[in-house]
Amino acid sequence: MSTEAETNAPASSEQTLPEGARRYFANPYTAYQQLRTKPVVWDAEFGFWRITRYEDVDAILRDKRFAKNPPPGVTDLRPIKQVDRFSKGILNLDPPDHTRIRSLMVKAFNAKRMEAMRPVIESLVARIIEAHRSDHAMELKADFAHPIPATIISDMLGIPVDQRARFSRLSQDIIRFGNDLLAADDNAADHAIREFDEFLSALVRAKRDSPTDDLTSALIEARDDGGALSEQELIHNVRLLFIAGHETTVNLICNAVLALFGNPEQLAYLRNNPGKMPMAVEEFLRFDSSVQQLPRVAQEDVEMYGETIEAGQMIVLMLGSANHDDLSYVNPDQLDVDRTFHRSKSFGGGAHFCLGAQLAKIETEIAVRKLITELPGLRITNLDRLSYPPNPFFRGPEAVQLEWD
Ligand code: HEM
């Protein structure tokens, strides 16, 4: 397995946000607290219901009355175009297609295979740190967090080393659909998806001609009773894996480091007890999740707390709010790496539970442990000047400047 670390500048948001929105994206948890006074809230601006509490989010993730696509006969009630762009990716499919394609993908992500990646990830992180050690400074997101999951998922998918930087740039453009949703202009994301898919078609053609030992070749080869994946299914799912496989983990690593530097006693405790890191990662996921919201569509009328969610209406599960619900967590706004009840909703739940959860946790565990234990006097120099892209779905800072002795 080749592990070629790449460096990519993170997408920077050039939009000038109103002060209220800037404050919200810097810290949505205060607003969530207010939102949770009602468990089901109608958002008139976007035309969907927000579900705010842990128990309800948890239950709906397993409730078959809520799905990804509108029920038969309902065609025009989807306010978020993202669903169309990823229509054959498992993230946006319902049974039976979801079950069929997921079962072909799931084998590649079993816990044993993921655990076997540890030494590869350890040595990749060590190499990145060594590449920067004598600079005494780096930008956390672009120089450190990004190359870790980007290299690992590119290796897994068999993306040629010389094409990775371009793939990563396109992936970041696509991720910005969340910002475009606010700006009501999503041409950039559409354009990036078209370019991305041209690359993927060529990749799939090359792997069909000469299969290699990677996930893309395995998905081309995979067959079940329903046959092989169609060309569109292949492309949408390789694209999904590439994007889901790194943007979320990059942000989790950054959010975890920020959480620790905002809580110096927890940072000191973890430095002295690095064996606590796996539990700490569960707490990082809960404390500041890189995925904040998940959409679903009601398949029939559903009564909740005296409100009627009508068949075909969209609901948005507020994961970040659920993770800070004081009906489920003691001192939810406090980072506590010794917390015993985690079970955060950050990887979702039910049939769509994150396929890469184990991989993401291992990557974050190794990345954060090495970063905080191997660079003496590590500090953040722009803690009071952090900015966050105006993306309601994904959460992570634009740039975090690090220095060490
Ligand atoms: C911190 C990192 C990550 C977070 C927070 C995260 C979060 C999530 C969430 C919340 C879902 C459920 C979506 C829904 O129910 O609508 C999901 C699904 C998914 N994730 Fe992740 N993810 C992460 C990392 C990864 C990685 C590393 C991979 C792959 C290498 C990955 C691949 C997927 C896939 C393929 C799905 C779709 C599963 C399905 O619909 O059946 N994720 N992820």
Tab-separated table of C-alpha atoms and ligand atoms in Angstrom:
chain	number	residue	atom	x	y	z
A	1	MET	CA	0.000	0.000	0.000
A	2	SER	CA	1.562	3.310	-0.994
A	3	THR	CA	1.175	6.190	1.410
A	4	GLU	CA	1.985	9.457	-0.275
A	5	ALA	CA	1.071	12.380	1.974
A	6	GLU	CA	-0.329	15.375	0.146
A	7	THR	CA	-0.827	18.918	1.221
A	8	ASN	CA	-3.872	20.878	0.237
A	9	ALA	CA	-4.919	24.314	1.253
A	10	PRO	CA	-8.381	24.155	2.863
A	11	ALA	CA	-11.243	25.852	1.120
A	12	SER	CA	-11.569	29.330	2.555
A	13	SER	CA	-14.920	31.010	2.793
A	14	GLU	CA	-14.825	34.412	1.185
A	15	GLN	CA	-18.432	35.183	1.938
A	16	THR	CA	-18.952	38.022	4.347
A	17	LEU	CA	-21.415	36.792	6.899
A	18	PRO	CA	-23.754	38.878	9.020
A	19	GLU	CA	-22.515	39.015	12.626
A	20	GLY	CA	-25.341	36.773	13.936
A	21	ALA	CA	-24.582	34.043	11.387
A	22	ARG	CA	-20.842	34.326	12.057
A	23	ARG	CA	-21.477	33.814	15.780
A	24	TYR	CA	-23.798	30.869	15.052
A	25	PHE	CA	-21.255	29.045	12.881
A	26	ALA	CA	-18.455	29.758	15.390
A	27	ASN	CA	-20.530	28.163	18.167
A	28	PRO	CA	-23.945	26.689	17.301
A	29	TYR	CA	-24.338	25.021	20.712
A	30	THR	CA	-25.821	28.088	22.418
A	31	ALA	CA	-28.464	28.302	19.700
A	32	TYR	CA	-29.122	24.547	19.987
A	33	GLN	CA	-29.798	24.957	23.698
A	34	GLN	CA	-32.511	27.480	22.872
A	35	LEU	CA	-33.824	25.241	20.066
A	36	ARG	CA	-34.147	22.249	22.420
A	37	THR	CA	-36.835	24.003	24.440
A	38	LYS	CA	-39.038	22.515	21.666
A	39	PRO	CA	-38.339	18.936	20.499
A	40	VAL	CA	-39.850	19.497	17.025
A	41	VAL	CA	-39.398	22.889	15.386
A	42	TRP	CA	-40.732	24.001	11.976
A	43	ASP	CA	-38.059	25.921	10.026
A	44	ALA	CA	-40.091	28.212	7.796
A	45	GLU	CA	-37.041	29.512	5.917
A	46	PHE	CA	-35.996	26.099	4.576
A	47	GLY	CA	-39.350	24.334	4.844
A	48	PHE	CA	-38.429	21.408	7.086
A	49	TRP	CA	-38.837	20.199	10.666
A	50	ARG	CA	-35.883	20.228	13.047
A	51	ILE	CA	-35.645	17.382	15.587
A	52	THR	CA	-33.578	18.611	18.503
A	53	ARG	CA	-33.431	16.016	21.319
A	54	TYR	CA	-31.199	12.971	21.723
A	55	GLU	CA	-33.912	10.365	22.371
A	56	ASP	CA	-35.957	11.466	19.340
A	57	VAL	CA	-32.943	11.649	16.999
A	58	ASP	CA	-31.870	8.194	18.188
A	59	ALA	CA	-35.347	6.718	17.669
A	60	ILE	CA	-35.951	8.310	14.244
A	61	LEU	CA	-32.646	6.982	12.893
A	62	ARG	CA	-34.114	3.483	13.374
A	63	ASP	CA	-37.721	4.358	12.432
A	64	LYS	CA	-38.785	3.053	8.999
A	65	ARG	CA	-41.464	5.755	8.726
A	66	PHE	CA	-38.562	8.094	7.883
A	67	ALA	CA	-36.413	7.401	4.816
A	68	LYS	CA	-34.061	9.111	2.417
A	69	ASN	CA	-36.427	9.578	-0.520
A	70	PRO	CA	-39.993	10.877	-0.735
A	71	PRO	CA	-42.797	8.304	-0.613
A	72	PRO	CA	-44.402	7.255	-3.946
A	73	GLY	CA	-46.519	10.004	-5.473
A	74	VAL	CA	-44.578	12.834	-3.813
A	75	THR	CA	-42.087	14.385	-6.200
A	76	ASP	CA	-41.417	18.026	-5.490
A	77	LEU	CA	-40.891	18.400	-1.780
A	78	ARG	CA	-37.126	18.155	-1.619
A	79	PRO	CA	-35.533	21.464	-0.746
A	80	ILE	CA	-31.982	20.105	-0.838
A	81	LYS	CA	-30.597	19.270	-4.296
A	82	GLN	CA	-27.694	17.359	-2.801
A	83	VAL	CA	-29.912	14.263	-2.777
A	84	ASP	CA	-30.108	14.211	-6.603
A	85	ARG	CA	-26.401	14.603	-7.087
A	86	PHE	CA	-25.704	11.560	-4.955
A	87	SER	CA	-28.808	9.579	-5.881
A	88	LYS	CA	-27.059	6.203	-6.343
A	89	GLY	CA	-24.705	6.553	-3.373
A	90	ILE	CA	-25.804	4.354	-0.440
A	91	LEU	CA	-26.087	7.445	1.733
A	92	ASN	CA	-29.168	8.451	-0.258
A	93	LEU	CA	-30.756	5.096	-1.035
A	94	ASP	CA	-33.542	3.209	0.698
A	95	PRO	CA	-34.057	-0.578	0.688
A	96	PRO	CA	-33.843	-2.701	-1.392
A	97	ASP	CA	-31.056	-0.855	-3.305
A	98	HIS	CA	-29.453	0.394	-0.088
A	99	THR	CA	-29.275	-3.109	1.383
A	100	ARG	CA	-27.944	-4.616	-1.854
A	101	ILE	CA	-25.130	-2.091	-2.422
A	102	ARG	CA	-24.192	-1.631	1.250
A	103	SER	CA	-23.777	-5.378	1.679
A	104	LEU	CA	-21.242	-5.325	-1.180
A	105	MET	CA	-19.301	-2.466	0.458
A	106	VAL	CA	-19.448	-3.445	4.102
A	107	LYS	CA	-16.910	-6.273	3.894
A	108	ALA	CA	-14.137	-3.830	3.057
A	109	PHE	CA	-14.766	-1.944	6.307
A	110	ASN	CA	-14.953	-4.737	8.880
A	111	ALA	CA	-13.311	-4.048	12.250
A	112	LYS	CA	-10.481	-6.540	11.727
A	113	ARG	CA	-9.435	-4.963	8.424
A	114	MET	CA	-9.600	-1.509	9.950
A	115	GLU	CA	-7.501	-2.520	12.973
A	116	ALA	CA	-4.940	-3.912	10.526
A	117	MET	CA	-4.529	-0.356	9.150
A	118	ARG	CA	-3.077	0.907	12.460
A	119	PRO	CA	0.622	0.486	11.587
A	120	VAL	CA	0.095	2.198	8.209
A	121	ILE	CA	-1.657	5.136	9.879
A	122	GLU	CA	0.978	5.330	12.662
A	123	SER	CA	3.795	5.570	10.141
A	124	LEU	CA	1.947	8.074	7.929
A	125	VAL	CA	1.305	10.388	10.914
A	126	ALA	CA	4.934	10.011	12.049
A	127	ARG	CA	6.156	10.985	8.567
A	128	ILE	CA	3.935	14.061	8.446
A	129	ILE	CA	5.169	15.212	11.862
A	130	GLU	CA	8.806	14.661	10.879
A	131	ALA	CA	8.283	16.616	7.637
A	132	HIS	CA	7.273	19.659	9.699
A	133	ARG	CA	9.197	19.219	12.969
A	134	SER	CA	12.083	21.552	12.156
A	135	ASP	CA	9.682	24.293	10.903
A	136	HIS	CA	8.343	24.706	14.488
A	137	ALA	CA	5.010	25.676	12.918
A	138	MET	CA	2.274	24.286	10.675
A	139	GLU	CA	-1.373	24.830	9.824
A	140	LEU	CA	-3.311	22.016	11.500
A	141	LYS	CA	-5.969	21.444	8.843
A	142	ALA	CA	-4.007	21.606	5.573
A	143	ASP	CA	-0.596	20.408	6.748
A	144	PHE	CA	-1.587	17.705	9.230
A	145	ALA	CA	-5.260	16.707	9.478
A	146	HIS	CA	-6.032	16.643	5.750
A	147	PRO	CA	-3.226	14.393	4.456
A	148	ILE	CA	-4.009	11.632	6.979
A	149	PRO	CA	-7.524	10.506	5.916
A	150	ALA	CA	-6.990	11.748	2.329
A	151	THR	CA	-3.965	9.479	1.884
A	152	ILE	CA	-5.603	6.495	3.571
A	153	ILE	CA	-8.868	6.638	1.573
A	154	SER	CA	-6.945	7.307	-1.678
A	155	ASP	CA	-4.837	4.210	-0.989
A	156	MET	CA	-7.950	2.182	-0.203
A	157	LEU	CA	-9.663	3.272	-3.430
A	158	GLY	CA	-6.517	2.939	-5.554
A	159	ILE	CA	-6.479	6.567	-6.713
A	160	PRO	CA	-3.169	7.249	-8.508
A	161	VAL	CA	-0.812	9.434	-6.474
A	162	ASP	CA	-0.493	12.096	-9.195
A	163	GLN	CA	-4.286	12.641	-9.287
A	164	ARG	CA	-4.892	12.973	-5.547
A	165	ALA	CA	-4.400	16.712	-5.140
A	166	ARG	CA	-6.980	17.384	-7.875
A	167	PHE	CA	-9.449	14.890	-6.381
A	168	SER	CA	-9.077	16.543	-2.995
A	169	ARG	CA	-9.661	20.019	-4.395
A	170	LEU	CA	-12.824	18.874	-6.171
A	171	SER	CA	-13.995	17.104	-3.037
A	172	GLN	CA	-13.649	20.323	-1.054
A	173	ASP	CA	-15.638	22.192	-3.720
A	174	ILE	CA	-18.409	19.593	-3.492
A	175	ILE	CA	-18.494	19.790	0.285
A	176	ARG	CA	-19.197	23.482	-0.066
A	177	PHE	CA	-22.713	22.657	-1.297
A	178	GLY	CA	-23.722	23.422	2.263
A	179	ASN	CA	-22.499	26.981	1.890
A	180	ASP	CA	-24.082	27.211	-1.540
A	181	LEU	CA	-27.357	26.101	0.001
A	182	LEU	CA	-27.278	29.261	2.081
A	183	ALA	CA	-26.214	31.386	-0.871
A	184	ALA	CA	-28.847	29.725	-3.118
A	185	ASP	CA	-26.148	29.220	-5.770
A	186	ASP	CA	-24.852	25.734	-6.250
A	187	ASN	CA	-23.256	25.927	-9.705
A	188	ALA	CA	-19.775	25.497	-8.262
A	189	ALA	CA	-20.716	22.226	-6.584
A	190	ASP	CA	-22.432	20.954	-9.772
A	191	HIS	CA	-19.372	21.827	-11.821
A	192	ALA	CA	-17.046	20.098	-9.337
A	193	ILE	CA	-19.214	16.962	-9.384
A	194	ARG	CA	-19.135	16.783	-13.203
A	195	GLU	CA	-15.351	17.134	-13.259
A	196	PHE	CA	-14.984	14.610	-10.426
A	197	ASP	CA	-17.150	12.063	-12.231
A	198	GLU	CA	-15.139	12.370	-15.452
A	199	PHE	CA	-12.070	11.420	-13.403
A	200	LEU	CA	-13.920	8.557	-11.757
A	201	SER	CA	-15.182	7.170	-15.091
A	202	ALA	CA	-11.586	7.044	-16.306
A	203	LEU	CA	-10.495	5.410	-13.040
A	204	VAL	CA	-13.226	2.751	-13.290
A	205	ARG	CA	-12.291	2.076	-16.953
A	206	ALA	CA	-8.637	1.655	-15.989
A	207	LYS	CA	-9.491	-0.702	-13.091
A	208	ARG	CA	-11.812	-2.750	-15.317
A	209	ASP	CA	-8.931	-3.243	-17.777
A	210	SER	CA	-6.332	-4.006	-15.106
A	211	PRO	CA	-7.781	-4.683	-11.643
A	212	THR	CA	-5.524	-3.995	-8.655
A	213	ASP	CA	-5.740	-4.793	-4.948
A	214	ASP	CA	-8.041	-1.925	-3.943
A	215	LEU	CA	-11.646	-1.134	-3.050
A	216	THR	CA	-12.576	0.290	-6.474
A	217	SER	CA	-11.482	-2.935	-8.198
A	218	ALA	CA	-13.299	-4.969	-5.512
A	219	LEU	CA	-16.530	-3.013	-6.099
A	220	ILE	CA	-16.231	-3.542	-9.873
A	221	GLU	CA	-15.794	-7.274	-9.261
A	222	ALA	CA	-18.474	-7.556	-6.559
A	223	ARG	CA	-21.557	-9.567	-7.492
A	224	ASP	CA	-24.630	-10.696	-5.611
A	225	ASP	CA	-27.971	-12.223	-6.615
A	226	GLY	CA	-28.882	-8.944	-8.308
A	227	GLY	CA	-25.660	-8.897	-10.328
A	228	ALA	CA	-22.898	-6.300	-10.350
A	229	LEU	CA	-23.124	-2.578	-9.570
A	230	SER	CA	-24.169	-0.409	-12.521
A	231	GLU	CA	-21.690	2.187	-13.828
A	232	GLN	CA	-23.613	5.012	-12.109
A	233	GLU	CA	-23.827	3.076	-8.836
A	234	LEU	CA	-20.077	2.498	-8.947
A	235	ILE	CA	-19.221	6.117	-9.630
A	236	HIS	CA	-21.612	7.550	-7.043
A	237	ASN	CA	-20.340	5.181	-4.345
A	238	VAL	CA	-16.627	5.632	-5.050
A	239	ARG	CA	-17.269	9.402	-4.992
A	240	LEU	CA	-19.205	9.034	-1.724
A	241	LEU	CA	-16.370	7.030	-0.137
A	242	PHE	CA	-13.732	9.499	-1.246
A	243	ILE	CA	-15.590	12.519	0.121
A	244	ALA	CA	-17.087	10.908	3.247
A	245	GLY	CA	-13.753	9.200	3.808
A	246	HIS	CA	-11.851	12.344	4.516
A	247	GLU	CA	-13.644	15.692	4.938
A	248	THR	CA	-15.431	14.534	8.081
A	249	THR	CA	-12.293	13.079	9.669
A	250	VAL	CA	-10.205	16.176	8.855
A	251	ASN	CA	-12.737	18.261	10.751
A	252	LEU	CA	-12.965	15.807	13.655
A	253	ILE	CA	-9.182	15.959	14.150
A	254	CYS	CA	-9.272	19.785	14.107
A	255	ASN	CA	-12.311	19.970	16.416
A	256	ALA	CA	-10.646	17.533	18.843
A	257	VAL	CA	-7.427	19.556	19.020
A	258	LEU	CA	-9.410	22.762	19.572
A	259	ALA	CA	-11.490	21.077	22.284
A	260	LEU	CA	-8.308	20.038	24.118
A	261	PHE	CA	-6.660	23.447	23.876
A	262	GLY	CA	-9.880	24.993	25.151
A	263	ASN	CA	-9.662	22.627	28.151
A	264	PRO	CA	-5.974	22.607	29.206
A	265	GLU	CA	-6.543	20.327	32.225
A	266	GLN	CA	-8.014	17.654	29.924
A	267	LEU	CA	-5.087	18.114	27.542
A	268	ALA	CA	-2.589	17.618	30.400
A	269	TYR	CA	-4.544	14.581	31.632
A	270	LEU	CA	-4.475	12.926	28.188
A	271	ARG	CA	-0.771	13.665	27.706
A	272	ASN	CA	-0.129	11.821	30.976
A	273	ASN	CA	-2.610	9.049	30.135
A	274	PRO	CA	-2.368	8.418	26.365
A	275	GLY	CA	-4.014	5.023	26.908
A	276	LYS	CA	-7.270	6.938	27.478
A	277	MET	CA	-7.239	8.151	23.878
A	278	PRO	CA	-9.839	5.695	22.447
A	279	MET	CA	-12.420	6.875	25.025
A	280	ALA	CA	-11.344	10.474	24.475
A	281	VAL	CA	-12.132	10.106	20.754
A	282	GLU	CA	-15.702	9.078	21.661
A	283	GLU	CA	-15.922	12.276	23.703
A	284	PHE	CA	-14.455	14.420	20.886
A	285	LEU	CA	-17.157	13.013	18.605
A	286	ARG	CA	-19.854	13.936	21.101
A	287	PHE	CA	-18.422	17.285	22.121
A	288	ASP	CA	-17.957	18.830	18.677
A	289	SER	CA	-19.116	16.597	15.833
A	290	SER	CA	-17.932	17.247	12.297
A	291	VAL	CA	-21.400	16.213	11.046
A	292	GLN	CA	-24.111	18.383	12.576
A	293	GLN	CA	-27.320	17.603	10.683
A	294	LEU	CA	-28.904	14.694	8.791
A	295	PRO	CA	-31.980	14.919	6.543
A	296	ARG	CA	-34.792	12.341	6.295
A	297	VAL	CA	-38.229	12.351	4.618
A	298	ALA	CA	-41.469	11.207	6.292
A	299	GLN	CA	-43.049	8.262	4.419
A	300	GLU	CA	-46.450	8.761	6.125
A	301	ASP	CA	-48.011	11.342	8.435
A	302	VAL	CA	-46.263	11.159	11.814
A	303	GLU	CA	-47.580	12.772	15.019
A	304	MET	CA	-44.895	14.090	17.374
A	305	TYR	CA	-45.474	16.249	20.433
A	306	GLY	CA	-48.791	17.481	19.034
A	307	GLU	CA	-47.308	18.400	15.615
A	308	THR	CA	-48.067	16.540	12.378
A	309	ILE	CA	-45.087	15.822	10.141
A	310	GLU	CA	-46.791	15.185	6.801
A	311	ALA	CA	-45.863	12.428	4.352
A	312	GLY	CA	-43.226	13.844	1.994
A	313	GLN	CA	-42.040	16.548	4.390
A	314	MET	CA	-38.380	16.731	5.271
A	315	ILE	CA	-37.031	16.529	8.787
A	316	VAL	CA	-33.498	17.433	9.844
A	317	LEU	CA	-31.966	15.491	12.730
A	318	MET	CA	-29.860	17.934	14.745
A	319	LEU	CA	-26.956	15.658	15.733
A	320	GLY	CA	-24.920	18.392	17.442
A	321	SER	CA	-27.946	19.376	19.494
A	322	ALA	CA	-28.693	15.737	20.417
A	323	ASN	CA	-25.086	15.288	21.557
A	324	HIS	CA	-25.478	18.223	23.968
A	325	ASP	CA	-28.940	17.329	25.274
A	326	ASP	CA	-28.958	17.722	29.062
A	327	LEU	CA	-31.808	15.202	29.320
A	328	SER	CA	-29.286	12.569	28.162
A	329	TYR	CA	-25.897	13.894	29.298
A	330	VAL	CA	-24.591	15.278	32.586
A	331	ASN	CA	-22.839	18.634	31.975
A	332	PRO	CA	-23.117	18.247	28.198
A	333	ASP	CA	-21.167	21.419	27.398
A	334	GLN	CA	-18.181	20.172	29.414
A	335	LEU	CA	-15.441	18.155	27.679
A	336	ASP	CA	-14.853	15.089	29.861
A	337	VAL	CA	-12.586	12.420	28.366
A	338	ASP	CA	-13.504	10.100	31.263
A	339	ARG	CA	-17.229	10.316	30.466
A	340	THR	CA	-18.801	6.872	30.674
A	341	PHE	CA	-21.994	7.411	28.628
A	342	HIS	CA	-21.052	8.488	25.106
A	343	ARG	CA	-23.066	6.832	22.343
A	344	SER	CA	-23.062	10.122	20.464
A	345	LYS	CA	-25.139	10.437	17.310
A	346	SER	CA	-22.159	11.718	15.295
A	347	PHE	CA	-21.981	8.591	13.108
A	348	GLY	CA	-25.769	8.444	12.724
A	349	GLY	CA	-27.542	5.166	13.513
A	350	GLY	CA	-29.753	2.409	12.095
A	351	ALA	CA	-29.360	1.197	8.510
A	352	HIS	CA	-27.141	4.118	7.435
A	353	PHE	CA	-24.745	3.997	10.402
A	354	CYS	CA	-21.388	5.315	9.164
A	355	LEU	CA	-19.460	2.694	7.241
A	356	GLY	CA	-16.130	4.328	8.093
A	357	ALA	CA	-16.706	4.900	11.836
A	358	GLN	CA	-13.991	2.512	12.971
A	359	LEU	CA	-11.458	3.872	10.475
A	360	ALA	CA	-12.232	7.475	11.421
A	361	LYS	CA	-11.799	6.708	15.128
A	362	ILE	CA	-8.443	4.988	14.599
A	363	GLU	CA	-7.189	7.859	12.410
A	364	THR	CA	-8.262	10.480	14.942
A	365	GLU	CA	-6.871	8.548	17.898
A	366	ILE	CA	-3.407	8.191	16.346
A	367	ALA	CA	-3.348	11.723	14.907
A	368	VAL	CA	-4.286	13.507	18.138
A	369	ARG	CA	-2.104	11.305	20.371
A	370	LYS	CA	1.010	11.834	18.267
A	371	LEU	CA	0.368	15.539	17.822
A	372	ILE	CA	-0.034	16.335	21.530
A	373	THR	CA	2.749	14.061	22.771
A	374	GLU	CA	5.481	14.541	20.160
A	375	LEU	CA	5.720	18.307	19.690
A	376	PRO	CA	7.023	20.009	22.860
A	377	GLY	CA	5.410	23.300	23.868
A	378	LEU	CA	2.665	22.871	21.241
A	379	ARG	CA	0.385	25.934	21.100
A	380	ILE	CA	-2.307	27.483	18.901
A	381	THR	CA	-1.535	31.036	17.831
A	382	ASN	CA	-4.883	32.051	16.290
A	383	LEU	CA	-7.271	30.705	18.945
A	384	ASP	CA	-8.997	34.105	19.253
A	385	ARG	CA	-9.263	34.552	15.447
A	386	LEU	CA	-10.743	31.233	14.299
A	387	SER	CA	-13.333	31.298	11.552
A	388	TYR	CA	-15.851	28.656	10.482
A	389	PRO	CA	-17.345	28.149	7.003
A	390	PRO	CA	-21.094	28.871	6.942
A	391	ASN	CA	-21.956	25.203	6.444
A	392	PRO	CA	-24.848	23.908	8.577
A	393	PHE	CA	-24.108	20.223	7.783
A	394	PHE	CA	-20.361	19.938	8.342
A	395	ARG	CA	-18.464	21.650	11.128
A	396	GLY	CA	-14.771	22.461	11.345
A	397	PRO	CA	-12.534	25.559	11.479
A	398	GLU	CA	-11.015	27.154	8.347
A	399	ALA	CA	-7.445	27.166	9.675
A	400	VAL	CA	-5.647	26.531	12.977
A	401	GLN	CA	-2.079	27.848	13.266
A	402	LEU	CA	0.228	25.692	15.411
A	403	GLU	CA	3.686	26.436	16.824
A	404	TRP	CA	6.001	24.439	19.075
A	405	ASP	CA	9.410	24.850	20.729
B	1	HEM	C1	-15.310	11.683	11.870
B	1	HEM	C2	-15.543	11.085	10.747
B	1	HEM	C3	-16.892	10.707	10.224
B	1	HEM	C4	-18.131	11.128	10.624
B	1	HEM	C5	-18.488	12.107	11.743
B	1	HEM	C6	-19.092	10.452	9.777
B	1	HEM	C7	-20.467	10.576	9.897
B	1	HEM	C8	-21.387	9.848	9.183
B	1	HEM	C9	-22.811	9.893	9.394
B	1	HEM	C10	-23.523	10.770	10.412
B	1	HEM	C11	-23.401	9.014	8.529
B	1	HEM	C12	-24.884	8.676	8.430
B	1	HEM	C13	-25.603	9.483	7.398
B	1	HEM	C14	-27.107	9.289	7.451
B	1	HEM	O1	-27.632	8.509	8.241
B	1	HEM	O2	-27.793	9.991	6.685
B	1	HEM	C15	-22.324	8.448	7.732
B	1	HEM	C16	-22.519	7.556	6.724
B	1	HEM	C17	-21.503	7.100	5.932
B	1	HEM	N1	-20.136	7.283	6.130
B	1	HEM	FE1	-19.275	8.373	7.560
B	1	HEM	N2	-18.428	9.663	8.889
B	1	HEM	C18	-17.084	9.776	9.136
B	1	HEM	C19	-16.060	9.119	8.479
B	1	HEM	C20	-16.226	8.263	7.442
B	1	HEM	C21	-15.172	7.560	6.755
B	1	HEM	C22	-13.701	7.618	7.143
B	1	HEM	C23	-15.765	6.845	5.747
B	1	HEM	C24	-15.167	5.933	4.707
B	1	HEM	C25	-13.937	5.607	4.574
B	1	HEM	C26	-17.189	7.104	5.815
B	1	HEM	C27	-18.116	6.569	4.952
B	1	HEM	C28	-19.473	6.649	5.124
B	1	HEM	C29	-20.442	6.027	4.225
B	1	HEM	C30	-20.126	5.219	2.986
B	1	HEM	C31	-21.710	6.304	4.738
B	1	HEM	C32	-23.062	5.888	4.162
B	1	HEM	C33	-23.577	4.673	4.890
B	1	HEM	C34	-24.989	4.309	4.465
B	1	HEM	O3	-25.748	5.182	4.034
B	1	HEM	O4	-25.333	3.120	4.574
B	1	HEM	N3	-17.433	7.949	6.858
B	1	HEM	N4	-21.114	8.949	8.174
